[in-house]
C-alpha cells in the first residue's frame, strides 16, 4: 500500500503527522489479524519518505491487477 500527502497546495500543515498516524493505525489494525498458519498476530513495517515526488510508468509495459473473478 502506498499513500501520499501534502501534494495539494491547500494541504493542512499537519499533513505529515496525519500520514504518520495513518501508518501507526495500519500497524495496529494488522496486529488484530491472526496469521492462519502460525496463529500469531500479523506484523507489518511502515516506511516514510520525505521530499520530491514523481509519478509515472517505469518500463515498457504497465502491469494491471483485477480484483474481479
Coordinates of N, CA, C and O in Angstrom, one line a residue:
X1 N 0.8 -1.2 0.0 CA 0.0 0.0 0.0 C 0.9 1.2 0.0 O 1.9 1.3 0.7
X2 N 0.5 2.2 -0.8 CA 1.3 3.5 -0.8 C 0.3 4.6 -0.7 O -0.8 4.6 -1.3
X3 N 0.7 5.6 0.1 CA -0.1 6.7 0.4 C 0.8 8.0 0.2 O 2.0 7.9 0.5
X4 N 0.2 9.1 -0.1 CA 0.9 10.3 -0.3 C 0.1 11.5 0.4 O -1.1 11.4 0.4
X5 N 0.9 12.4 0.9 CA 0.2 13.6 1.5 C 1.0 14.8 1.2 O 2.1 14.8 0.8
X6 N 0.3 16.0 1.3 CA 1.0 17.2 1.1 C 1.2 17.6 -0.4 O 1.9 18.5 -0.8
X7 N 0.5 16.9 -1.3 CA 0.6 17.1 -2.7 C -0.1 18.3 -3.2 O 0.2 18.9 -4.2
X8 N -1.2 18.7 -2.5 CA -2.0 19.8 -2.9 C -1.6 21.0 -2.2 O -1.1 21.0 -1.1
X9 N -1.8 22.2 -2.8 CA -1.3 23.4 -2.2 C -2.1 23.8 -1.0 O -1.7 24.5 -0.1
X10 N -3.4 23.2 -0.9 CA -4.2 23.6 0.3 C -4.1 22.5 1.4 O -5.0 22.4 2.2
X11 N -3.1 21.6 1.4 CA -2.9 20.6 2.4 C -2.7 21.3 3.8 O -2.1 22.3 3.9
X12 N -3.3 20.6 4.8 CA -3.2 21.2 6.1 C -1.7 21.1 6.6 O -1.0 20.2 6.2
X13 N -1.3 22.0 7.5 CA 0.1 22.0 8.0 C 0.4 20.6 8.7 O 1.6 20.2 8.8
X14 N -0.6 19.9 9.1 CA -0.4 18.7 9.9 C -0.3 17.5 9.0 O -0.3 16.3 9.4
X15 N -0.2 17.7 7.6 CA -0.3 16.5 6.7 C 0.7 15.5 7.0 O 0.4 14.3 6.9
X16 N 1.9 15.8 7.3 CA 2.9 14.8 7.6 C 2.6 14.0 8.9 O 2.7 12.8 8.9
X17 N 2.2 14.7 9.9 CA 1.8 14.0 11.1 C 0.6 13.1 10.9 O 0.5 12.0 11.5
X18 N -0.4 13.6 10.1 CA -1.5 12.8 9.8 C -1.2 11.5 9.1 O -1.7 10.4 9.4
X19 N -0.2 11.6 8.2 CA 0.3 10.4 7.5 C 1.0 9.4 8.5 O 0.8 8.2 8.4
X20 N 1.7 9.9 9.4 CA 2.4 9.1 10.4 C 1.3 8.3 11.2 O 1.4 7.1 11.5
X21 N 0.3 9.1 11.6 CA -0.8 8.5 12.4 C -1.5 7.4 11.6 O -1.9 6.4 12.1
X22 N -1.7 7.6 10.3 CA -2.3 6.6 9.4 C -1.4 5.3 9.4 O -2.0 4.2 9.5
X23 N -0.1 5.5 9.3 CA 0.8 4.3 9.3 C 0.7 3.6 10.6 O 0.7 2.3 10.7
X24 N 0.7 4.3 11.7 CA 0.5 3.7 13.1 C -0.8 2.9 13.2 O -0.9 1.9 13.8
X25 N -1.8 3.5 12.6 CA -3.1 2.8 12.6 C -3.1 1.6 11.8 O -3.7 0.6 12.2
X26 N -2.4 1.6 10.7 CA -2.2 0.3 9.9 C -1.5 -0.8 10.7 O -1.9 -1.9 10.6
X27 N -0.5 -0.4 11.4 CA 0.2 -1.3 12.2 C -0.7 -1.9 13.3 O -0.8 -3.1 13.5
X28 N -1.5 -1.1 13.9 CA -2.4 -1.5 15.0 C -3.5 -2.5 14.3 O -3.8 -3.5 14.9
X29 N -4.0 -2.1 13.2 CA -5.1 -2.9 12.5 C -4.5 -4.3 12.1 O -5.2 -5.3 12.3
X30 N -3.3 -4.3 11.6 CA -2.7 -5.5 11.2 C -2.5 -6.5 12.4 O -2.6 -7.7 12.2
X31 N -2.1 -5.9 13.5 CA -1.9 -6.7 14.7 C -3.2 -7.4 15.2 O -3.1 -8.4 16.0
X32 N -4.3 -7.0 14.8 CA -5.6 -7.6 15.2 C -6.0 -8.8 14.2 O -6.9 -9.4 14.5
X33 N -5.2 -9.0 13.2 CA -5.4 -10.1 12.3 C -4.5 -11.2 12.6 O -3.3 -11.0 12.8
X34 N -5.0 -12.4 12.7 CA -4.2 -13.6 13.1 C -3.7 -14.3 11.8 O -4.5 -14.6 10.9
X35 N -2.4 -14.7 11.8 CA -1.8 -15.5 10.7 C -2.4 -16.9 10.8 O -2.3 -17.5 11.9
X36 N -3.1 -17.3 9.8 CA -3.8 -18.7 9.9 C -2.8 -19.8 10.0 O -3.2 -20.9 10.5
X37 N -1.5 -19.7 9.7 CA -0.6 -20.7 9.8 C 0.1 -20.8 11.1 O 0.1 -21.8 11.8
X38 N 0.5 -19.6 11.7 CA 1.2 -19.6 12.9 C 0.3 -19.3 14.1 O 0.7 -19.5 15.3
X39 N -0.8 -18.6 13.8 CA -1.7 -18.2 14.9 C -1.2 -16.9 15.6 O -1.8 -16.4 16.5
X40 N -0.1 -16.4 15.1 CA 0.4 -15.1 15.6 C -0.2 -13.9 15.0 O -0.7 -14.0 13.8
X41 N -0.3 -12.8 15.7 CA -0.8 -11.5 15.0 C 0.2 -11.1 13.9 O 1.4 -11.3 14.0
X42 N -0.4 -10.6 12.9 CA 0.4 -10.1 11.7 C 1.2 -8.9 12.2 O 0.8 -8.1 13.0
X43 N 2.4 -8.8 11.6 CA 3.3 -7.7 11.9 C 3.7 -7.1 10.5 O 4.1 -7.8 9.6
X44 N 3.5 -5.8 10.4 CA 3.9 -5.1 9.2 C 4.9 -4.0 9.5 O 5.0 -3.5 10.6
X45 N 5.6 -3.6 8.5 CA 6.5 -2.4 8.6 C 6.0 -1.3 7.8 O 5.4 -1.5 6.7
X46 N 6.2 -0.1 8.3 CA 5.7 1.1 7.6 C 6.9 2.0 7.4 O 7.7 2.3 8.3
X47 N 7.2 2.5 6.2 CA 8.3 3.4 5.9 C 7.7 4.7 5.4 O 6.6 4.8 4.9
X48 N 8.5 5.8 5.7 CA 8.1 7.1 5.3 C 9.2 7.7 4.5 O 10.4 7.7 4.9
X49 N 8.9 8.3 3.4 CA 9.8 9.1 2.6 C 9.4 10.5 2.5 O 8.2 10.8 2.4
X50 N 10.3 11.5 2.7 CA 10.0 12.9 2.5 C 10.8 13.4 1.4 O 11.9 12.9 1.0
X51 N 10.3 14.4 0.7 CA 11.0 15.0 -0.4 C 10.2 15.1 -1.6 O 8.9 14.9 -1.6
X52 N 10.8 15.3 -2.8 CA 10.1 15.4 -4.0 C 9.4 14.1 -4.4 O 9.9 13.0 -4.1
X53 N 8.4 14.3 -5.2 CA 7.6 13.1 -5.7 C 7.5 13.2 -7.2 O 7.3 14.2 -7.8
X54 N 7.6 12.0 -7.8 CA 7.4 11.9 -9.2 C 6.5 10.7 -9.5 O 6.7 9.7 -8.8
X55 N 5.7 10.8 -10.5 CA 4.8 9.6 -10.8 C 5.0 9.3 -12.3 O 5.4 10.1 -13.1
X56 N 4.6 8.1 -12.6 CA 4.6 7.7 -14.0 C 4.8 6.2 -14.1 O 4.8 5.5 -13.1
X57 N 5.0 5.7 -15.3 CA 5.2 4.3 -15.5 C 6.7 4.1 -15.9 O 7.3 4.8 -16.7
X58 N 7.3 3.1 -15.2 CA 8.7 2.8 -15.4 C 8.7 1.5 -16.2 O 8.1 0.5 -15.8
X59 N 9.4 1.4 -17.3 CA 9.5 0.2 -18.1 C 8.6 0.3 -19.4 O 8.0 1.3 -19.7
X60 N 8.5 -0.8 -20.1 CA 7.9 -0.9 -21.4 C 6.4 -1.3 -21.3 O 5.6 -1.0 -22.2
X61 N 6.0 -1.9 -20.2 CA 4.6 -2.3 -20.0 C 4.1 -1.9 -18.7 O 4.8 -1.7 -17.7
X62 N 2.8 -1.8 -18.6 CA 2.1 -1.5 -17.3 C 1.4 -2.7 -16.8 O 0.5 -3.2 -17.5
X63 N 1.7 -3.1 -15.6 CA 1.0 -4.3 -15.0 C -0.4 -3.9 -14.6 O -0.6 -2.8 -14.0
X64 N -1.3 -4.7 -14.8 CA -2.7 -4.4 -14.4 C -3.2 -5.5 -13.5 O -3.0 -6.7 -13.8
X65 N -3.9 -5.1 -12.5 CA -4.4 -6.1 -11.5 C -5.9 -5.9 -11.4 O -6.4 -4.8 -11.3
X66 N -6.6 -7.1 -11.4 CA -8.0 -7.0 -11.4 C -8.5 -7.8 -10.2 O -8.0 -9.0 -10.0
X67 N -9.4 -7.2 -9.4 CA -9.9 -8.0 -8.2 C -11.1 -8.8 -8.6 O -11.6 -9.6 -7.8
X68 N -11.7 -8.6 -9.8 CA -12.8 -9.4 -10.2 C -12.4 -10.8 -10.6 O -11.3 -11.0 -11.0
X69 N -13.4 -11.7 -10.6 CA -13.1 -13.1 -10.9 C -13.4 -13.3 -12.4 O -14.2 -12.9 -13.1

